[in-house]
Amino acid sequence: MNATPERRPTEWPHADALLPPVVRELPPGRHEFHKERLMAQIHADTQQSTRSAQQAPGPERPRASWWRRPVLVLPLAAAALAGALVTGSTLMGDDETPGLATGPLLTTQVAAATTHGTGTILQRASAAAEQAPAPAPRPGQYIYIESVTANTYVRTRDDKSEVVSDKLHRRQVWESPDGHKGWLIEPGNPKGGITLDTDVDRDAAYDALVTLPKDPDALLRRIYKMSEGQDNGPDQAAFSMIGDLISESYPPAGLEAALYQAAAKIPGVVTVDDAVDAAGRHGIAVARLDEVTGARDEWIFDRKTLTFLGERSVQVKEPKHANAEDRLIKPGTIRFTSAVTKRTLVEGLKELPSQRS
């Protein structure tokens, strides 16, 4: 995907770093983890969404993921783990995240959604993905993904909580095909970036994606199985997982097209006529509302070519089972926003595409 110059949109509706005392979901396909693995994921997600988890206390645990956004799950479904979890305000700390300036609160007008034409849009997106080149990485190469992104979250200072948003910023990720080596450069982390090396297998790593079936029905069955027990119900879990697999990843040839066809079979998937990604590009979105959190996840496509631009999560209505911090996230808030501006292969870790010979 070619880089697109950053534009300053008039709306920014995504706040993903929301961290109320609600259990946060594991990355795609990682279900039935032990409590210790879940805690590792919570800390890993928090590091990426609030950029402050490096100060969080606790024993050293493996880094299981570097996903940008957490997914909230129904508190009642995780009651058994409640004693092992800490609140979002504790994980974030009371101080503003260093190195990542707080920007204006990301908000938007909540657009109407319809089921009309959703299947057609996903079929067109599938056809566009099928035509796009997707060369397999050679030994020694790394996957490079550059994006513009921002999160919204609840910040607590002196016992006072408020909703704040990150400043839109560039995020650069390098990942080996097996997912075991990587590097991240993003404001809020040490200058020069941080290592993402891990021994934990990642379902969104290229080598794992290669093993997924390309038949949409078989793929959807696999998605439901891999996401079982995650998110607020199986349909929302499957939609969220597909969204993660098409965003900050490098799907092998044929898989992205199959993922869109599989998504068309998930109940509750709708179309939003106008959505704006983090680079300011307007497009049409395919979305699904989480009835528990009240947030609508939107995949944004170019209106003409139907190529994938980015994603965002918009608070559409009041969440169910909301506590005081949950209620601070008002409808129209953008909880998370991201625009993929470059996705390619490079010859080495920390190498930029322009450096290739």
PDB file of C-alpha atoms in Angstrom, residues 16-258:
ATOM      1  CA  ASP A  16      -8.932   2.913  22.018  1.00  0.00           C
ATOM      2  CA  ALA A  17      -6.725   3.342  24.993  1.00  0.00           C
ATOM      3  CA  LEU A  18      -9.775   3.424  27.225  1.00  0.00           C
ATOM      4  CA  LEU A  19      -8.794   1.516  30.314  1.00  0.00           C
ATOM      5  CA  PRO A  20     -11.640   1.319  32.827  1.00  0.00           C
ATOM      6  CA  PRO A  21     -11.693  -1.518  35.348  1.00  0.00           C
ATOM      7  CA  VAL A  22     -12.889  -3.883  32.650  1.00  0.00           C
ATOM      8  CA  VAL A  23     -11.130  -7.006  31.441  1.00  0.00           C
ATOM      9  CA  ARG A  24      -9.203  -6.506  28.209  1.00  0.00           C
ATOM     10  CA  GLU A  25      -9.133  -9.048  25.444  1.00  0.00           C
ATOM     11  CA  LEU A  26      -6.251 -11.132  24.215  1.00  0.00           C
ATOM     12  CA  PRO A  27      -4.939 -10.662  20.680  1.00  0.00           C
ATOM     13  CA  PRO A  28      -6.605 -12.622  17.850  1.00  0.00           C
ATOM     14  CA  GLY A  29      -6.611 -16.391  18.196  1.00  0.00           C
ATOM     15  CA  ARG A  30      -5.077 -16.500  21.686  1.00  0.00           C
ATOM     16  CA  HIS A  31      -7.856 -18.074  23.723  1.00  0.00           C
ATOM     17  CA  GLU A  32      -7.834 -20.184  26.871  1.00  0.00           C
ATOM     18  CA  PHE A  33      -4.648 -18.599  28.132  1.00  0.00           C
ATOM     19  CA  HIS A  34      -3.641 -19.165  31.711  1.00  0.00           C
ATOM     20  CA  LYS A  35      -4.089 -16.261  34.067  1.00  0.00           C
ATOM     21  CA  GLU A  36      -0.403 -15.387  33.910  1.00  0.00           C
ATOM     22  CA  ARG A  37      -0.489 -15.174  30.114  1.00  0.00           C
ATOM     23  CA  LEU A  38      -3.581 -12.985  30.284  1.00  0.00           C
ATOM     24  CA  MET A  39      -1.857 -10.622  32.656  1.00  0.00           C
ATOM     25  CA  ALA A  40       1.112 -10.446  30.294  1.00  0.00           C
ATOM     26  CA  GLN A  41      -1.241  -9.501  27.479  1.00  0.00           C
ATOM     27  CA  ILE A  42      -2.927  -6.815  29.561  1.00  0.00           C
ATOM     28  CA  HIS A  43       0.432  -5.224  30.262  1.00  0.00           C
ATOM     29  CA  ALA A  44       1.510  -5.544  26.626  1.00  0.00           C
ATOM     30  CA  ASP A  45      -1.688  -3.950  25.342  1.00  0.00           C
ATOM     31  CA  THR A  46      -1.473  -1.211  27.922  1.00  0.00           C
ATOM     32  CA  GLN A  47       2.076  -0.375  26.843  1.00  0.00           C
ATOM     33  CA  GLN A  48       0.910   0.206  23.306  1.00  0.00           C
ATOM     34  CA  SER A  49      -2.327   2.033  24.057  1.00  0.00           C
ATOM     35  CA  THR A  50      -1.170   4.314  26.851  1.00  0.00           C
ATOM     36  CA  ARG A  51       2.604   4.205  26.413  1.00  0.00           C
ATOM     37  CA  SER A  52       3.006   4.096  30.179  1.00  0.00           C
ATOM     38  CA  ALA A  53       3.012   0.430  31.126  1.00  0.00           C
ATOM     39  CA  GLN A  54       6.787   0.407  31.281  1.00  0.00           C
ATOM     40  CA  GLN A  55       6.394   1.873  34.748  1.00  0.00           C
ATOM     41  CA  ALA A  56       3.812  -0.724  35.826  1.00  0.00           C
ATOM     42  CA  PRO A  57       5.010  -2.905  38.709  1.00  0.00           C
ATOM     43  CA  GLY A  58       5.020  -6.656  38.652  1.00  0.00           C
ATOM     44  CA  PRO A  59       7.204  -9.648  37.777  1.00  0.00           C
ATOM     45  CA  GLU A  60       8.759  -9.935  34.366  1.00  0.00           C
ATOM     46  CA  ARG A  61       6.464 -11.658  31.865  1.00  0.00           C
ATOM     47  CA  PRO A  62       6.822 -12.560  28.182  1.00  0.00           C
ATOM     48  CA  ARG A  63       5.691  -9.979  25.656  1.00  0.00           C
ATOM     49  CA  ALA A  64       2.877 -11.763  23.886  1.00  0.00           C
ATOM     50  CA  SER A  65       1.767  -8.996  21.569  1.00  0.00           C
ATOM     51  CA  TRP A  66       2.272  -5.504  20.308  1.00  0.00           C
ATOM     52  CA  TRP A  67      -1.299  -4.933  19.139  1.00  0.00           C
ATOM     53  CA  ARG A  68      -2.168  -1.272  19.140  1.00  0.00           C
ATOM     54  CA  ARG A  69      -5.589  -1.424  20.656  1.00  0.00           C
ATOM     55  CA  PRO A  70      -7.257  -3.340  23.481  1.00  0.00           C
ATOM     56  CA  VAL A  71     -10.684  -4.913  23.101  1.00  0.00           C
ATOM     57  CA  LEU A  72     -13.025  -4.713  26.057  1.00  0.00           C
ATOM     58  CA  VAL A  73     -14.916  -7.821  27.080  1.00  0.00           C
ATOM     59  CA  LEU A  74     -18.045  -8.284  29.148  1.00  0.00           C
ATOM     60  CA  PRO A  75     -17.054  -7.897  32.809  1.00  0.00           C
ATOM     61  CA  LEU A  76     -19.439 -10.609  33.979  1.00  0.00           C
ATOM     62  CA  ALA A  77     -17.858 -13.144  31.649  1.00  0.00           C
ATOM     63  CA  ALA A  78     -14.501 -12.584  33.295  1.00  0.00           C
ATOM     64  CA  ALA A  79     -15.605 -12.435  36.908  1.00  0.00           C
ATOM     65  CA  ALA A  80     -13.407 -15.413  37.762  1.00  0.00           C
ATOM     66  CA  LEU A  81     -10.350 -13.400  36.808  1.00  0.00           C
ATOM     67  CA  ALA A  82     -11.398 -10.199  38.514  1.00  0.00           C
ATOM     68  CA  GLY A  83      -9.063 -10.743  41.432  1.00  0.00           C
ATOM     69  CA  ALA A  84      -6.110 -11.057  39.091  1.00  0.00           C
ATOM     70  CA  LEU A  85      -6.772  -7.862  37.184  1.00  0.00           C
ATOM     71  CA  VAL A  86      -5.940  -4.272  37.984  1.00  0.00           C
ATOM     72  CA  THR A  87      -7.838  -1.176  36.985  1.00  0.00           C
ATOM     73  CA  GLY A  88      -6.985   0.834  33.926  1.00  0.00           C
ATOM     74  CA  SER A  89      -6.147   3.914  35.970  1.00  0.00           C
ATOM     75  CA  THR A  90      -3.623   1.900  37.954  1.00  0.00           C
ATOM     76  CA  LEU A  91      -2.008   0.541  34.801  1.00  0.00           C
ATOM     77  CA  MET A  92      -1.828   3.966  33.198  1.00  0.00           C
ATOM     78  CA  GLY A  93      -0.587   5.806  36.247  1.00  0.00           C
ATOM     79  CA  ASP A  94      -1.498   9.333  37.199  1.00  0.00           C
ATOM     80  CA  ASP A  95       0.969  11.172  34.998  1.00  0.00           C
ATOM     81  CA  GLU A  96       0.594  12.077  31.363  1.00  0.00           C
ATOM     82  CA  THR A  97       2.498   9.695  29.125  1.00  0.00           C
ATOM     83  CA  PRO A  98       5.958  11.156  28.447  1.00  0.00           C
ATOM     84  CA  GLY A  99       6.905  11.681  24.823  1.00  0.00           C
ATOM     85  CA  LEU A 100       3.358  11.498  23.484  1.00  0.00           C
ATOM     86  CA  ALA A 101       1.622  14.851  23.688  1.00  0.00           C
ATOM     87  CA  THR A 102      -2.061  14.897  24.469  1.00  0.00           C
ATOM     88  CA  GLY A 103      -3.951  16.228  21.488  1.00  0.00           C
ATOM     89  CA  PRO A 104      -7.514  17.472  21.094  1.00  0.00           C
ATOM     90  CA  LEU A 105     -10.212  15.008  22.065  1.00  0.00           C
ATOM     91  CA  LEU A 106     -11.036  12.863  19.041  1.00  0.00           C
ATOM     92  CA  THR A 107     -14.700  13.148  18.154  1.00  0.00           C
ATOM     93  CA  THR A 108     -16.999  12.774  15.153  1.00  0.00           C
ATOM     94  CA  GLN A 109     -20.632  12.855  14.171  1.00  0.00           C
ATOM     95  CA  VAL A 110     -22.036   9.347  14.548  1.00  0.00           C
ATOM     96  CA  ALA A 111     -23.040   8.339  11.034  1.00  0.00           C
ATOM     97  CA  ALA A 112     -26.015   6.102  10.323  1.00  0.00           C
ATOM     98  CA  ALA A 113     -25.341   2.479   9.419  1.00  0.00           C
ATOM     99  CA  THR A 114     -27.208   0.181   7.053  1.00  0.00           C
ATOM    100  CA  THR A 115     -27.074  -3.445   6.006  1.00  0.00           C
ATOM    101  CA  HIS A 116     -27.949  -2.473   2.428  1.00  0.00           C
ATOM    102  CA  GLY A 117     -25.070  -3.137   0.048  1.00  0.00           C
ATOM    103  CA  THR A 118     -22.679  -4.461   2.696  1.00  0.00           C
ATOM    104  CA  GLY A 119     -22.160  -7.783   0.943  1.00  0.00           C
ATOM    105  CA  THR A 120     -21.452  -6.034  -2.356  1.00  0.00           C
ATOM    106  CA  ILE A 121     -18.866  -3.737  -0.776  1.00  0.00           C
ATOM    107  CA  LEU A 122     -17.048  -6.655   0.818  1.00  0.00           C
ATOM    108  CA  GLN A 123     -17.094  -8.562  -2.467  1.00  0.00           C
ATOM    109  CA  ARG A 124     -15.583  -5.542  -4.218  1.00  0.00           C
ATOM    110  CA  ALA A 125     -12.974  -5.192  -1.471  1.00  0.00           C
ATOM    111  CA  SER A 126     -12.196  -8.882  -1.889  1.00  0.00           C
ATOM    112  CA  ALA A 127     -11.726  -8.453  -5.633  1.00  0.00           C
ATOM    113  CA  ALA A 128      -9.445  -5.448  -5.075  1.00  0.00           C
ATOM    114  CA  ALA A 129      -7.341  -7.401  -2.579  1.00  0.00           C
ATOM    115  CA  GLU A 130      -7.104 -10.322  -4.994  1.00  0.00           C
ATOM    116  CA  GLN A 131      -5.597  -8.029  -7.632  1.00  0.00           C
ATOM    117  CA  ALA A 132      -3.058  -6.392  -5.320  1.00  0.00           C
ATOM    118  CA  PRO A 133       0.483  -7.805  -5.406  1.00  0.00           C
ATOM    119  CA  ALA A 134       1.504  -9.675  -2.255  1.00  0.00           C
ATOM    120  CA  PRO A 135       5.004 -11.105  -2.723  1.00  0.00           C
ATOM    121  CA  ALA A 136       6.084 -13.638  -0.132  1.00  0.00           C
ATOM    122  CA  PRO A 137       8.991 -12.525   2.072  1.00  0.00           C
ATOM    123  CA  ARG A 138      12.364 -14.047   1.289  1.00  0.00           C
ATOM    124  CA  PRO A 139      14.597 -15.438   4.056  1.00  0.00           C
ATOM    125  CA  GLY A 140      16.041 -12.584   6.081  1.00  0.00           C
ATOM    126  CA  GLN A 141      13.442 -10.039   5.014  1.00  0.00           C
ATOM    127  CA  TYR A 142      11.201  -8.141   7.409  1.00  0.00           C
ATOM    128  CA  ILE A 143       7.654  -6.863   7.085  1.00  0.00           C
ATOM    129  CA  TYR A 144       7.489  -3.089   7.481  1.00  0.00           C
ATOM    130  CA  ILE A 145       4.218  -1.340   8.324  1.00  0.00           C
ATOM    131  CA  GLU A 146       3.920   2.394   8.807  1.00  0.00           C
ATOM    132  CA  SER A 147       0.752   4.041  10.042  1.00  0.00           C
ATOM    133  CA  VAL A 148      -0.728   7.199  11.518  1.00  0.00           C
ATOM    134  CA  THR A 149      -2.580   6.453  14.724  1.00  0.00           C
ATOM    135  CA  ALA A 150      -3.993   7.795  17.986  1.00  0.00           C
ATOM    136  CA  ASN A 151      -5.881   6.492  21.008  1.00  0.00           C
ATOM    137  CA  THR A 152      -8.365   7.956  23.449  1.00  0.00           C
ATOM    138  CA  TYR A 153      -8.375   6.917  27.078  1.00  0.00           C
ATOM    139  CA  VAL A 154      -9.396   7.863  30.593  1.00  0.00           C
ATOM    140  CA  ARG A 155      -6.594   9.630  32.458  1.00  0.00           C
ATOM    141  CA  THR A 156      -6.688   9.938  36.234  1.00  0.00           C
ATOM    142  CA  ARG A 157      -4.798  12.619  38.157  1.00  0.00           C
ATOM    143  CA  ASP A 158      -5.300  13.439  41.817  1.00  0.00           C
ATOM    144  CA  ASP A 159      -8.412  11.251  41.876  1.00  0.00           C
ATOM    145  CA  LYS A 160      -9.889  13.206  38.954  1.00  0.00           C
ATOM    146  CA  SER A 161     -10.605  11.308  35.736  1.00  0.00           C
ATOM    147  CA  GLU A 162     -10.997  12.818  32.289  1.00  0.00           C
ATOM    148  CA  VAL A 163     -11.091  11.574  28.708  1.00  0.00           C
ATOM    149  CA  VAL A 164      -8.020  12.543  26.663  1.00  0.00           C
ATOM    150  CA  SER A 165      -6.650  11.620  23.239  1.00  0.00           C
ATOM    151  CA  ASP A 166      -3.143  11.116  21.947  1.00  0.00           C
ATOM    152  CA  LYS A 167      -1.820  13.477  19.342  1.00  0.00           C
ATOM    153  CA  LEU A 168      -1.939  11.838  15.922  1.00  0.00           C
ATOM    154  CA  HIS A 169       1.492  10.373  15.322  1.00  0.00           C
ATOM    155  CA  ARG A 170       3.511   8.026  13.131  1.00  0.00           C
ATOM    156  CA  ARG A 171       3.980   4.404  14.137  1.00  0.00           C
ATOM    157  CA  GLN A 172       6.606   2.167  12.500  1.00  0.00           C
ATOM    158  CA  VAL A 173       6.739  -1.590  13.020  1.00  0.00           C
ATOM    159  CA  TRP A 174       9.193  -4.169  11.702  1.00  0.00           C
ATOM    160  CA  GLU A 175       8.370  -7.864  12.095  1.00  0.00           C
ATOM    161  CA  SER A 176      10.048 -11.080  11.016  1.00  0.00           C
ATOM    162  CA  PRO A 177       7.801 -13.513   9.102  1.00  0.00           C
ATOM    163  CA  ASP A 178       7.708 -15.876  12.101  1.00  0.00           C
ATOM    164  CA  GLY A 179       6.720 -13.019  14.419  1.00  0.00           C
ATOM    165  CA  HIS A 180       9.535 -13.681  16.867  1.00  0.00           C
ATOM    166  CA  LYS A 181      11.659 -10.630  16.043  1.00  0.00           C
ATOM    167  CA  GLY A 182      10.517  -7.070  15.709  1.00  0.00           C
ATOM    168  CA  TRP A 183      11.083  -3.407  16.374  1.00  0.00           C
ATOM    169  CA  LEU A 184       8.742  -0.520  17.177  1.00  0.00           C
ATOM    170  CA  ILE A 185       9.329   3.208  16.762  1.00  0.00           C
ATOM    171  CA  GLU A 186       6.572   5.368  18.201  1.00  0.00           C
ATOM    172  CA  PRO A 187       6.349   8.440  20.436  1.00  0.00           C
ATOM    173  CA  GLY A 188       6.163   7.524  24.089  1.00  0.00           C
ATOM    174  CA  ASN A 189       8.895   4.905  23.781  1.00  0.00           C
ATOM    175  CA  PRO A 190      12.668   5.438  24.131  1.00  0.00           C
ATOM    176  CA  LYS A 191      14.322   7.330  21.305  1.00  0.00           C
ATOM    177  CA  GLY A 192      15.268   4.933  18.550  1.00  0.00           C
ATOM    178  CA  GLY A 193      12.527   2.465  19.401  1.00  0.00           C
ATOM    179  CA  ILE A 194      12.097  -0.718  21.398  1.00  0.00           C
ATOM    180  CA  THR A 195      12.554  -4.390  20.640  1.00  0.00           C
ATOM    181  CA  LEU A 196       9.513  -6.565  20.050  1.00  0.00           C
ATOM    182  CA  ASP A 197      11.398  -9.849  20.192  1.00  0.00           C
ATOM    183  CA  THR A 198       9.348 -12.611  21.770  1.00  0.00           C
ATOM    184  CA  ASP A 199       9.201 -16.388  22.075  1.00  0.00           C
ATOM    185  CA  VAL A 200       5.402 -16.324  21.987  1.00  0.00           C
ATOM    186  CA  ASP A 201       3.790 -17.380  18.708  1.00  0.00           C
ATOM    187  CA  ARG A 202       1.566 -14.702  17.182  1.00  0.00           C
ATOM    188  CA  ASP A 203      -1.486 -15.619  15.136  1.00  0.00           C
ATOM    189  CA  ALA A 204      -1.084 -12.496  12.979  1.00  0.00           C
ATOM    190  CA  ALA A 205       2.530 -13.277  12.054  1.00  0.00           C
ATOM    191  CA  TYR A 206       3.025 -14.005   8.378  1.00  0.00           C
ATOM    192  CA  ASP A 207       4.035 -17.649   8.906  1.00  0.00           C
ATOM    193  CA  ALA A 208       0.852 -18.222  10.927  1.00  0.00           C
ATOM    194  CA  LEU A 209      -1.341 -16.489   8.352  1.00  0.00           C
ATOM    195  CA  VAL A 210       0.017 -18.754   5.614  1.00  0.00           C
ATOM    196  CA  THR A 211      -1.559 -21.731   7.384  1.00  0.00           C
ATOM    197  CA  LEU A 212      -5.099 -20.299   7.270  1.00  0.00           C
ATOM    198  CA  PRO A 213      -7.478 -21.687   4.631  1.00  0.00           C
ATOM    199  CA  LYS A 214      -8.387 -19.492   1.661  1.00  0.00           C
ATOM    200  CA  ASP A 215     -11.899 -20.916   1.314  1.00  0.00           C
ATOM    201  CA  PRO A 216     -14.190 -18.323   2.983  1.00  0.00           C
ATOM    202  CA  ASP A 217     -16.411 -20.874   4.748  1.00  0.00           C
ATOM    203  CA  ALA A 218     -13.482 -22.882   6.082  1.00  0.00           C
ATOM    204  CA  LEU A 219     -11.695 -19.681   7.024  1.00  0.00           C
ATOM    205  CA  LEU A 220     -14.687 -18.362   8.941  1.00  0.00           C
ATOM    206  CA  ARG A 221     -14.990 -21.628  10.860  1.00  0.00           C
ATOM    207  CA  ARG A 222     -11.320 -21.306  11.797  1.00  0.00           C
ATOM    208  CA  ILE A 223     -11.777 -17.684  12.835  1.00  0.00           C
ATOM    209  CA  TYR A 224     -14.688 -18.586  15.121  1.00  0.00           C
ATOM    210  CA  LYS A 225     -12.659 -21.395  16.662  1.00  0.00           C
ATOM    211  CA  MET A 226      -9.551 -19.257  17.176  1.00  0.00           C
ATOM    212  CA  SER A 227     -11.503 -16.364  18.701  1.00  0.00           C
ATOM    213  CA  GLU A 228     -13.698 -18.538  20.905  1.00  0.00           C
ATOM    214  CA  GLY A 229     -14.244 -16.979  24.326  1.00  0.00           C
ATOM    215  CA  GLN A 230     -12.899 -13.596  23.296  1.00  0.00           C
ATOM    216  CA  ASP A 231     -14.779 -10.312  23.104  1.00  0.00           C
ATOM    217  CA  ASN A 232     -18.516  -9.904  23.681  1.00  0.00           C
ATOM    218  CA  GLY A 233     -19.989 -12.869  21.854  1.00  0.00           C
ATOM    219  CA  PRO A 234     -18.694 -15.079  19.018  1.00  0.00           C
ATOM    220  CA  ASP A 235     -19.813 -12.815  16.154  1.00  0.00           C
ATOM    221  CA  GLN A 236     -18.143  -9.719  17.596  1.00  0.00           C
ATOM    222  CA  ALA A 237     -15.024 -11.752  18.415  1.00  0.00           C
ATOM    223  CA  ALA A 238     -14.791 -13.037  14.832  1.00  0.00           C
ATOM    224  CA  PHE A 239     -15.264  -9.562  13.353  1.00  0.00           C
ATOM    225  CA  SER A 240     -12.646  -8.068  15.684  1.00  0.00           C
ATOM    226  CA  MET A 241     -10.170 -10.793  14.866  1.00  0.00           C
ATOM    227  CA  ILE A 242     -10.542 -10.312  11.119  1.00  0.00           C
ATOM    228  CA  GLY A 243     -10.039  -6.592  11.655  1.00  0.00           C
ATOM    229  CA  ASP A 244      -6.759  -7.251  13.428  1.00  0.00           C
ATOM    230  CA  LEU A 245      -5.608  -9.628  10.696  1.00  0.00           C
ATOM    231  CA  ILE A 246      -6.117  -7.036   7.954  1.00  0.00           C
ATOM    232  CA  SER A 247      -4.672  -4.018   9.768  1.00  0.00           C
ATOM    233  CA  GLU A 248      -1.151  -4.229  11.171  1.00  0.00           C
ATOM    234  CA  SER A 249      -0.178  -7.444   9.416  1.00  0.00           C
ATOM    235  CA  TYR A 250       0.960  -8.677   6.001  1.00  0.00           C
ATOM    236  CA  PRO A 251      -1.621 -11.165   4.697  1.00  0.00           C
ATOM    237  CA  PRO A 252      -0.247 -13.658   2.169  1.00  0.00           C
ATOM    238  CA  ALA A 253      -1.656 -13.752  -1.359  1.00  0.00           C
ATOM    239  CA  GLY A 254      -5.338 -14.656  -1.389  1.00  0.00           C
ATOM    240  CA  LEU A 255      -5.920 -14.410   2.351  1.00  0.00           C
ATOM    241  CA  GLU A 256      -7.070 -10.784   2.562  1.00  0.00           C
ATOM    242  CA  ALA A 257      -9.621 -11.443  -0.185  1.00  0.00           C
ATOM    243  CA  ALA A 258     -10.879 -14.513   1.677  1.00  0.00           C
TER     244      ALA A 258
END
